PDB file of C-alpha atoms in Angstrom:
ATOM      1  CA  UNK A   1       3.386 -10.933   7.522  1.00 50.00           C
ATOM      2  CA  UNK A   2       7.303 -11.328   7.427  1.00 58.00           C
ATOM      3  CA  UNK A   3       8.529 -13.592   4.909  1.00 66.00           C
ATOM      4  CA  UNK A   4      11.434 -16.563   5.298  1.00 74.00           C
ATOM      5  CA  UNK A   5      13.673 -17.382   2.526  1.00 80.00           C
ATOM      6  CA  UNK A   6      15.634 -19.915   4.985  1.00 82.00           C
ATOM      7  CA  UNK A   7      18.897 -17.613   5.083  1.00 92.00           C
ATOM      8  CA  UNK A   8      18.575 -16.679   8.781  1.00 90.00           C
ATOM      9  CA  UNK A   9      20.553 -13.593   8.590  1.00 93.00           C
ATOM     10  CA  UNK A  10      19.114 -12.093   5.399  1.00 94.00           C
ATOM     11  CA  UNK A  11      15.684 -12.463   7.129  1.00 93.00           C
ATOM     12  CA  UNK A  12      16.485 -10.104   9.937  1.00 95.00           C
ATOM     13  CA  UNK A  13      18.325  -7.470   8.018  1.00 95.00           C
ATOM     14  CA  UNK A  14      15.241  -7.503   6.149  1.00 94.00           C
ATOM     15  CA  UNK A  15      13.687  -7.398   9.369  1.00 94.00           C
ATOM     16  CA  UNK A  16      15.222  -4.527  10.360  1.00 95.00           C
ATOM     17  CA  UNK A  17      14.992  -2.585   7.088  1.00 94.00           C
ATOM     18  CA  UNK A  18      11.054  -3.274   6.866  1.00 91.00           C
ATOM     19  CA  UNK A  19      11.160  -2.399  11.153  1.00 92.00           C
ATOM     20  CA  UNK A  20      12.750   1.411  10.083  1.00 92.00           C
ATOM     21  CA  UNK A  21      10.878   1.787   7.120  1.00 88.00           C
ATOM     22  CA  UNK A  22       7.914   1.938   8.765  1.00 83.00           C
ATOM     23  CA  UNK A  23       9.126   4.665  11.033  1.00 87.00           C
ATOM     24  CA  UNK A  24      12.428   5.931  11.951  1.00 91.00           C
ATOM     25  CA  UNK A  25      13.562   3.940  15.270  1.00 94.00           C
ATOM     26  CA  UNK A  26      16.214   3.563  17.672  1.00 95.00           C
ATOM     27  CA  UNK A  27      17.473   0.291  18.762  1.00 96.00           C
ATOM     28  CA  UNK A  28      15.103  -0.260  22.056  1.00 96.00           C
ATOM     29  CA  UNK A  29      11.771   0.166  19.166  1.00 95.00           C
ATOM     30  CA  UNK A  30      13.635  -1.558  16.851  1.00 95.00           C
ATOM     31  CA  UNK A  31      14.127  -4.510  19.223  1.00 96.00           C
ATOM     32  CA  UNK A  32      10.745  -4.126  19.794  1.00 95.00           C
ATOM     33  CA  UNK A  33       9.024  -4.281  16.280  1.00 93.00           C
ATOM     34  CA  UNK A  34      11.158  -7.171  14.925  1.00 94.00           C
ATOM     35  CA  UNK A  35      11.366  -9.127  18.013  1.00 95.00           C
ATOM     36  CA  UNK A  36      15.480  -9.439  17.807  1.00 96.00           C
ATOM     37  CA  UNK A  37      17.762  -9.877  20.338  1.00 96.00           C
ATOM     38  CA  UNK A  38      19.096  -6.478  21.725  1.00 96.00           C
ATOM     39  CA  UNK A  39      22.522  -7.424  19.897  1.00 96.00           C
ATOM     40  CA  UNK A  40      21.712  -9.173  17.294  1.00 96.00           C
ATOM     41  CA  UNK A  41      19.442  -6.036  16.006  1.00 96.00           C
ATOM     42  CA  UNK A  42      22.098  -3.494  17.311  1.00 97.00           C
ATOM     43  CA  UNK A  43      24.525  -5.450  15.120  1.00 96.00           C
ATOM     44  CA  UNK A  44      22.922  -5.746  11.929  1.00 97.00           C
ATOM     45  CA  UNK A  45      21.530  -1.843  11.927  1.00 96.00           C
ATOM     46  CA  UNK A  46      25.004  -0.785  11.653  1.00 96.00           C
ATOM     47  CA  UNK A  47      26.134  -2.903   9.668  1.00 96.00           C
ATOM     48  CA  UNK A  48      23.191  -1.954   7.060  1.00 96.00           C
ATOM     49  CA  UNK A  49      24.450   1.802   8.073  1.00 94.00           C
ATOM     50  CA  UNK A  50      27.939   0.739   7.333  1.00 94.00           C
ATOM     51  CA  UNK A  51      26.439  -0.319   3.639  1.00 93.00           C
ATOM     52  CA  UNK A  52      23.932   2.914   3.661  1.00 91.00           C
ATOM     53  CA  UNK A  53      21.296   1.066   3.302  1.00 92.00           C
ATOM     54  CA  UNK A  54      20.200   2.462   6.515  1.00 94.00           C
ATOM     55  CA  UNK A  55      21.155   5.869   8.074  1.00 92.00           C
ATOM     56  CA  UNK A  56      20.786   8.181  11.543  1.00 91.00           C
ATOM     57  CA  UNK A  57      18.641  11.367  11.762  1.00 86.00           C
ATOM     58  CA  UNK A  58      19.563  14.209  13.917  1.00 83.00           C
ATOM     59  CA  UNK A  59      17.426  12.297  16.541  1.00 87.00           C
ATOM     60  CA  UNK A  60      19.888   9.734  16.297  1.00 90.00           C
ATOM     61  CA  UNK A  61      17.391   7.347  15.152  1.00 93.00           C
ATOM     62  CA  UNK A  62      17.720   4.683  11.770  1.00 94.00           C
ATOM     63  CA  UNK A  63      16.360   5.680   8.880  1.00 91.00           C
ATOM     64  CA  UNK A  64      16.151   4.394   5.221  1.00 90.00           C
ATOM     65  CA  UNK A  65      19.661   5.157   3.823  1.00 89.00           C
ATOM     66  CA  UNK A  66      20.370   6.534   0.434  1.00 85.00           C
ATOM     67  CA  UNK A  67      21.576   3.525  -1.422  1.00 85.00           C
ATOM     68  CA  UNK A  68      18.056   2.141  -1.234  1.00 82.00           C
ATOM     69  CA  UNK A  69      17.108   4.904  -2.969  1.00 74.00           C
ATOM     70  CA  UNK A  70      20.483   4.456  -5.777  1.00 75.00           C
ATOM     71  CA  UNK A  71      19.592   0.858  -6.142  1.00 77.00           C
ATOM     72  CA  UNK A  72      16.185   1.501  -6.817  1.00 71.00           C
ATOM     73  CA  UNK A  73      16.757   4.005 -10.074  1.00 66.00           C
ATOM     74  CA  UNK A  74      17.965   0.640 -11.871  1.00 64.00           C
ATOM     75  CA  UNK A  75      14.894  -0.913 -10.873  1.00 67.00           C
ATOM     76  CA  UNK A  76      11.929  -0.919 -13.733  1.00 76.00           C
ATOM     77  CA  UNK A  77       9.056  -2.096 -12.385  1.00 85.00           C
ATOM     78  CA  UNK A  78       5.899  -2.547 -15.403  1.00 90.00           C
ATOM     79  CA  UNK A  79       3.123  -1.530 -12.799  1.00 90.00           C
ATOM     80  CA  UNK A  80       5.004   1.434 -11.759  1.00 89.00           C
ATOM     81  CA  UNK A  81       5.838   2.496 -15.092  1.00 89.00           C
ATOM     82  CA  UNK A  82       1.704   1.473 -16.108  1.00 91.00           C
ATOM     83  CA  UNK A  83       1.118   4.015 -13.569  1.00 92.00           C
ATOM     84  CA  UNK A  84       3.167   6.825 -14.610  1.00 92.00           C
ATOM     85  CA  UNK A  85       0.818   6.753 -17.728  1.00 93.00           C
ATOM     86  CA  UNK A  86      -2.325   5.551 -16.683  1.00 95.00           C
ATOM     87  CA  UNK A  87      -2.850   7.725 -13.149  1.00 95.00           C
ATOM     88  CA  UNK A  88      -2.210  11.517 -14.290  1.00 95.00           C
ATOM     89  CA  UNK A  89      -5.170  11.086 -16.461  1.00 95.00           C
ATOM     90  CA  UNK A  90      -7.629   9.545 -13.751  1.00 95.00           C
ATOM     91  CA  UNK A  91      -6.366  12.238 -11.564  1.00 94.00           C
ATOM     92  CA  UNK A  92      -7.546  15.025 -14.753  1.00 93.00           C
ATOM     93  CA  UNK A  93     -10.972  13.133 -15.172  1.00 93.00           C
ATOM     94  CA  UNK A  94     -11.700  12.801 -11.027  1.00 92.00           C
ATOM     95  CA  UNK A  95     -10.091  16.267 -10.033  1.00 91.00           C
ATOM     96  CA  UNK A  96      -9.139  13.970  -6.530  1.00 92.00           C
ATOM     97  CA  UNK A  97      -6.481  12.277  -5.135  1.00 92.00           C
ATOM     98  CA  UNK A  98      -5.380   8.870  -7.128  1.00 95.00           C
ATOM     99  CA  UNK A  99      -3.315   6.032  -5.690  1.00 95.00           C
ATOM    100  CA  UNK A 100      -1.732   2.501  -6.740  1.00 96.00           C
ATOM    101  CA  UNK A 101      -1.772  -0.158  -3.745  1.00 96.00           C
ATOM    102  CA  UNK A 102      -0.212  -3.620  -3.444  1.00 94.00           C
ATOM    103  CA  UNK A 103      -0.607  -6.287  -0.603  1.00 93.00           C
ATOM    104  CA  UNK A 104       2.177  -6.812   1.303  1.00 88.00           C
ATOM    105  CA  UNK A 105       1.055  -9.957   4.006  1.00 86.00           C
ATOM    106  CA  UNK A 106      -1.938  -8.488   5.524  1.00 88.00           C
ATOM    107  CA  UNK A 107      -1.137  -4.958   5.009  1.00 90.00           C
ATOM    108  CA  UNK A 108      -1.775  -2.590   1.669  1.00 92.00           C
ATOM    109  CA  UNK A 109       1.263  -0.057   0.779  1.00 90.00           C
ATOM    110  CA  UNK A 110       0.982   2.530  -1.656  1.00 91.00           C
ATOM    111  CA  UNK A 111       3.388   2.410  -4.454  1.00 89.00           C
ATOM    112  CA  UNK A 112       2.302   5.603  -6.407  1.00 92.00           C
ATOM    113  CA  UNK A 113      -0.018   8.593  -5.571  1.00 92.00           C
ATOM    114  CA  UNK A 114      -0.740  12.004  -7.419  1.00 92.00           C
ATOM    115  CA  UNK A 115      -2.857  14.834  -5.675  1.00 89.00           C
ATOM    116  CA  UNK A 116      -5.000  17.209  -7.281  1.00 85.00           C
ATOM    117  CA  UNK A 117      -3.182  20.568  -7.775  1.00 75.00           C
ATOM    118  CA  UNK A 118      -5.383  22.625  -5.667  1.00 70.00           C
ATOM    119  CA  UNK A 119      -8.161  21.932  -2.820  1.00 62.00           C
ATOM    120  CA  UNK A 120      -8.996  19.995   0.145  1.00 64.00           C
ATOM    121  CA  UNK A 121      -7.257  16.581  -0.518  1.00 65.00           C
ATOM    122  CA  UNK A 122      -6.796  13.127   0.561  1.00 67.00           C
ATOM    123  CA  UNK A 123      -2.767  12.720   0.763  1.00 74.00           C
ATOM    124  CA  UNK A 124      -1.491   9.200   0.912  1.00 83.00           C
ATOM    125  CA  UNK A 125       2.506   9.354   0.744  1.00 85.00           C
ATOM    126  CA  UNK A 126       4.095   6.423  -0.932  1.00 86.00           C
ATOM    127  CA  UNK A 127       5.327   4.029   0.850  1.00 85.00           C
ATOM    128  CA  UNK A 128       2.690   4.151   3.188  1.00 87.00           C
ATOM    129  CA  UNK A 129       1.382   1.033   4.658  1.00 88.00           C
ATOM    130  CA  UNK A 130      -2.520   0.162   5.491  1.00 91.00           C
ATOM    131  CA  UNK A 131      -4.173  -2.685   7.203  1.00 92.00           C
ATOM    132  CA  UNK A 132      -6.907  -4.467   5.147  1.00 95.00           C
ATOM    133  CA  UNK A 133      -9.217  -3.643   7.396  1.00 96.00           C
ATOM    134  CA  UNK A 134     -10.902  -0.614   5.897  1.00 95.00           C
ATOM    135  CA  UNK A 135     -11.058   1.609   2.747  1.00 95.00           C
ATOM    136  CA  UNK A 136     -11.676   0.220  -0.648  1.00 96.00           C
ATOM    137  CA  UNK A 137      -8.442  -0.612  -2.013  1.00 96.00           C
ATOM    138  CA  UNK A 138      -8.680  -2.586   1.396  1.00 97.00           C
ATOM    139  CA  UNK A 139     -11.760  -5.071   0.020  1.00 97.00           C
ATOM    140  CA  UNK A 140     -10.354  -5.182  -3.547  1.00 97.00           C
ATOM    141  CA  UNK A 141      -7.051  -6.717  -2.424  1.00 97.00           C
ATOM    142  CA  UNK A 142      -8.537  -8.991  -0.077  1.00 97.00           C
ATOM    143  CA  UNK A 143     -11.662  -9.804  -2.090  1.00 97.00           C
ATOM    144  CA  UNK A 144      -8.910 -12.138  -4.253  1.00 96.00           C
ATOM    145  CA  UNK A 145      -6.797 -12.638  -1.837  1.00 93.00           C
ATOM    146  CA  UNK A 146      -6.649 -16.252  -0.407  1.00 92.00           C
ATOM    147  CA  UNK A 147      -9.389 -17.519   2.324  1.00 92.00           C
ATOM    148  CA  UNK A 148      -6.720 -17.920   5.003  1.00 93.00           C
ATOM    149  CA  UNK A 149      -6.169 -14.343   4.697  1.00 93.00           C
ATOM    150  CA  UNK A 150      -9.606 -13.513   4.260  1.00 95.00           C
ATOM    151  CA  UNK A 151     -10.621 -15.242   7.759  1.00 95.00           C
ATOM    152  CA  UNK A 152      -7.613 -13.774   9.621  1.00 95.00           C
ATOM    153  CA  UNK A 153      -8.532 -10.437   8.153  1.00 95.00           C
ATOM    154  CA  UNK A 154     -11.960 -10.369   8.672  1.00 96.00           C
ATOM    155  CA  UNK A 155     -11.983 -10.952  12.321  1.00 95.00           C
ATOM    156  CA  UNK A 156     -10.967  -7.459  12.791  1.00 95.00           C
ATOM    157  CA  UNK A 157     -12.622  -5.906   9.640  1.00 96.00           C
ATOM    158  CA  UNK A 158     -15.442  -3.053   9.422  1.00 95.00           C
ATOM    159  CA  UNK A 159     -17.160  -5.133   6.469  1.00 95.00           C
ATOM    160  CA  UNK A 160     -17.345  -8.705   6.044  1.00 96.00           C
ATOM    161  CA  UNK A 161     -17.747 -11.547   3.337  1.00 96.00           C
ATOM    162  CA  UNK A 162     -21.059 -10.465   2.038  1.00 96.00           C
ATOM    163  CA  UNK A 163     -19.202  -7.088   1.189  1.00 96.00           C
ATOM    164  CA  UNK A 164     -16.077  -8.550  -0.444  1.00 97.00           C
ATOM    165  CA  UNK A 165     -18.855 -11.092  -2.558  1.00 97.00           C
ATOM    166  CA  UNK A 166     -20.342  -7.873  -3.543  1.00 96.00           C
ATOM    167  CA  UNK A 167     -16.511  -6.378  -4.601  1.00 97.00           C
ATOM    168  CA  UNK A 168     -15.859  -9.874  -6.262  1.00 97.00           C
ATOM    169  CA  UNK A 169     -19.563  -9.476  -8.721  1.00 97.00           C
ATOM    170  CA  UNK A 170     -19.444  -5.801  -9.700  1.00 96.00           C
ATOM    171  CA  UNK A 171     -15.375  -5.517  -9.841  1.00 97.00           C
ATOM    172  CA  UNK A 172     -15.277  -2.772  -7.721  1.00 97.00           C
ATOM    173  CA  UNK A 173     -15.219  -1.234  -4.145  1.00 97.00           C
ATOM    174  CA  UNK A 174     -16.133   1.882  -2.281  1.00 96.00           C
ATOM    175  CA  UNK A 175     -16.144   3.189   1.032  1.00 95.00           C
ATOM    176  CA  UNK A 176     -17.078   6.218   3.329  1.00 93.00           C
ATOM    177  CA  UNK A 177     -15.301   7.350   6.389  1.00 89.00           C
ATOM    178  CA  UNK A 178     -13.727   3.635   6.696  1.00 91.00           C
ATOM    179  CA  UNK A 179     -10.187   4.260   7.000  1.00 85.00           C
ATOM    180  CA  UNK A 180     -10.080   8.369   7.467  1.00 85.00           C
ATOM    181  CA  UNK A 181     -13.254  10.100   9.288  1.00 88.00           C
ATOM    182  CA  UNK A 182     -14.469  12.588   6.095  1.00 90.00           C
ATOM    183  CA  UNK A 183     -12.397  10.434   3.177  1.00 92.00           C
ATOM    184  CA  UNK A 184     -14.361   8.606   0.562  1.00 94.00           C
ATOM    185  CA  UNK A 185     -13.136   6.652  -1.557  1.00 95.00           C
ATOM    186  CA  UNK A 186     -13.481   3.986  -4.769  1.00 96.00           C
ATOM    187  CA  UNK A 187     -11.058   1.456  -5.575  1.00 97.00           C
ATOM    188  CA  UNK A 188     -10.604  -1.541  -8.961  1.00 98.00           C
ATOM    189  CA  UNK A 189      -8.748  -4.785  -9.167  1.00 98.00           C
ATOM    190  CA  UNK A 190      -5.588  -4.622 -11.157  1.00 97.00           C
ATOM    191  CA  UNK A 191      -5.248  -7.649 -13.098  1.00 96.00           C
ATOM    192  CA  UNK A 192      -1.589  -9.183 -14.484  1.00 93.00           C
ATOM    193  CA  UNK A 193      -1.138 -10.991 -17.087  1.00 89.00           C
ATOM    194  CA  UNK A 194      -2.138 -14.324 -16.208  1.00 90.00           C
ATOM    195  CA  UNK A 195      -5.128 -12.812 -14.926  1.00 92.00           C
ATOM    196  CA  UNK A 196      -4.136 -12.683 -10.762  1.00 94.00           C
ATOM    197  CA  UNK A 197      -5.033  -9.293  -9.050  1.00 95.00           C
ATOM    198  CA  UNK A 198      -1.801  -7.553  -8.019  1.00 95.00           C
ATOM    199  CA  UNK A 199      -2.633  -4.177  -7.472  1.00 97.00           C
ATOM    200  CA  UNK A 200      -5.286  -1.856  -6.672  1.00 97.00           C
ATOM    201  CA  UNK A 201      -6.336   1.294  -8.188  1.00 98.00           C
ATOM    202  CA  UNK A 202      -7.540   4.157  -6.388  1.00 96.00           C
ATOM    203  CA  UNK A 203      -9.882   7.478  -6.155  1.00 95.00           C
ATOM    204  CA  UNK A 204      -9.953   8.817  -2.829  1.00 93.00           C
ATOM    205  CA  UNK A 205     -11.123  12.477  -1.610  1.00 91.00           C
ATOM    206  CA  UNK A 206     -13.682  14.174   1.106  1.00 91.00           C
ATOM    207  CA  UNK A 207     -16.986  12.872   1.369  1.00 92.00           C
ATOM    208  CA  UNK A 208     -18.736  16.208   0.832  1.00 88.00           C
ATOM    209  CA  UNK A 209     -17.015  16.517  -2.948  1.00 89.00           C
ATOM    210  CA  UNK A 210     -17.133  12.367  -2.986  1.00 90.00           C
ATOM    211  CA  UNK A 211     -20.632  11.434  -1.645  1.00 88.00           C
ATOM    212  CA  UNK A 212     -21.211   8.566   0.248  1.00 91.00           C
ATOM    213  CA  UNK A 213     -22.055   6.594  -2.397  1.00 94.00           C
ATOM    214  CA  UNK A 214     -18.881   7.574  -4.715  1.00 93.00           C
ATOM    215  CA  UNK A 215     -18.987   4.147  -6.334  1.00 91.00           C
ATOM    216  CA  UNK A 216     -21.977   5.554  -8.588  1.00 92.00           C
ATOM    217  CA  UNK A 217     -19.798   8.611  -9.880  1.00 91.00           C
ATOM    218  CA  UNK A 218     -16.422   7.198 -10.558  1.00 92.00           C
ATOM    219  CA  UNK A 219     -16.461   3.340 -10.799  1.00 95.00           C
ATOM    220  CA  UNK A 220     -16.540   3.192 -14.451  1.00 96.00           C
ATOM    221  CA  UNK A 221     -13.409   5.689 -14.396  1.00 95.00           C
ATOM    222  CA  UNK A 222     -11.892   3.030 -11.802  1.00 96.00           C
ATOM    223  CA  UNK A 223     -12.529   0.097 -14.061  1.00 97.00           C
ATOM    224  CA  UNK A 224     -11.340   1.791 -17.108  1.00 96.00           C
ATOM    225  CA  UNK A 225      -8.339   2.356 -15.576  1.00 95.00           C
ATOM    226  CA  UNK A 226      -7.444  -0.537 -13.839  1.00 96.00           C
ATOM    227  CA  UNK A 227      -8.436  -1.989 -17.698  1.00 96.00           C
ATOM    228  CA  UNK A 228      -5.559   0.283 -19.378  1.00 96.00           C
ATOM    229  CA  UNK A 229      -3.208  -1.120 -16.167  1.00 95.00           C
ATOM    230  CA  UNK A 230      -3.807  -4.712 -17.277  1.00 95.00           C
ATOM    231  CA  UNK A 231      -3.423  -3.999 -20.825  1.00 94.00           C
ATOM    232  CA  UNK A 232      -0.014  -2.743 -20.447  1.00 91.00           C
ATOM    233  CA  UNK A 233       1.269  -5.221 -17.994  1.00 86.00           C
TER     234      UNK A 233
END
């Protein structure tokens, strides 16, 4: 769900960044996935390229550039830095794969992600992005999200409302082979200061280590968690 802040052109660089950072593109794709004029696009790719906020692979197609990269060293960000503390350790009490996801529109993205150091794993690179339409970080993002969401979402969801009631009374959320045949996985609301969910925290590894019930081994090590998130927020 692209958001407007009014300033025409700033929306479609932003279109454009968002368009390449979801894959590397040339200009027809590009056109494609933000819905810009062949031009208009054309023009404001290299002019991000010009600024290196974008750049070209040897395939000659846009990529993120490395002053997105340089900009974002100055950039503290309390979740991120909750994270840095809080996930190592569920990763050491789990022995699986951990992640961090926020809501961006109707998609999830993960933000950070640590792997086990050795055996069959479930790797999720940052900066990946997820529809809400399966896994269990999936239900505890929309669970609070708003019902406009909800409904849109929904329509194409493998669970429904009864399911995200169920996330909303036990504060937490698990799936089996929803989003990845063999992946299981267990997910907790992430709670800011005011309260508002804005981030979920996740356990996610193969069913035959997992179960398909994984909710019964390692949702107390979820809440916990998301618990010492919120307390440092």
């Amino acid at each position: 769900m692209r958001q407007h802040s009014g300033i025409g052109v700033l929306d479609k660089a932003m279109a454009v960044l968002a368009a390449v950072a979801e894959q590397p593109c040339g200009l027809n794709e590009l056109c494609t996935r933000t819905g810009l004029p062949r031009a208009t696009a054309h023009r404001l790719a290299v002019g991000l390229e010009v600024h290196r906020m974008l750049a070209r692979d040897n395939q000659g197609l846009w990529r993120p550039g490395p002053a997105l990269s340089e900009l974002a060293t100055t950039a503290s960000d309390p979740l991120l830095d909750a994270a840095a503390t809080i996930l190592p350790r569920l990763r050491e009490i789990t022995g699986e794969s951990v992640q961090l996801y926020r809501r961006d529109g109707n998609a999830r993205v993960c933000v950070a992600a640590m792997e086990p150091a050795a055996g069959l794993r479930d790797t999720v690179p940052i900066g990946a992005r997820m529809p809400l339409t399966a896994g269990s970080a999936a239900k505890v993002l929309l669970a609070w999200a708003d019902t406009d969401l909800q409904r849109t979402v929904l329509a194409d969801a493998v669970f429904g409302e009864r399911a995200l009631a169920e996330v909303r009374r036990r504060g937490w959320a698990q799936s089996a082979a929803e989003r990845a045949a063999g992946v299981a996985s267990v997910s907790a609301p992430v709670r800011d200061a005011a309260g508002a969910v804005v981030a979920a925290v996740s356990v996610s590894g193969p069913i035959d280590r997992m179960g398909r019930r994984p909710g019964a081994r390692w949702a107390a090590d979820l809440v916990a968690a998301a618990e010492a998130l919120h307390k440092r927020l």
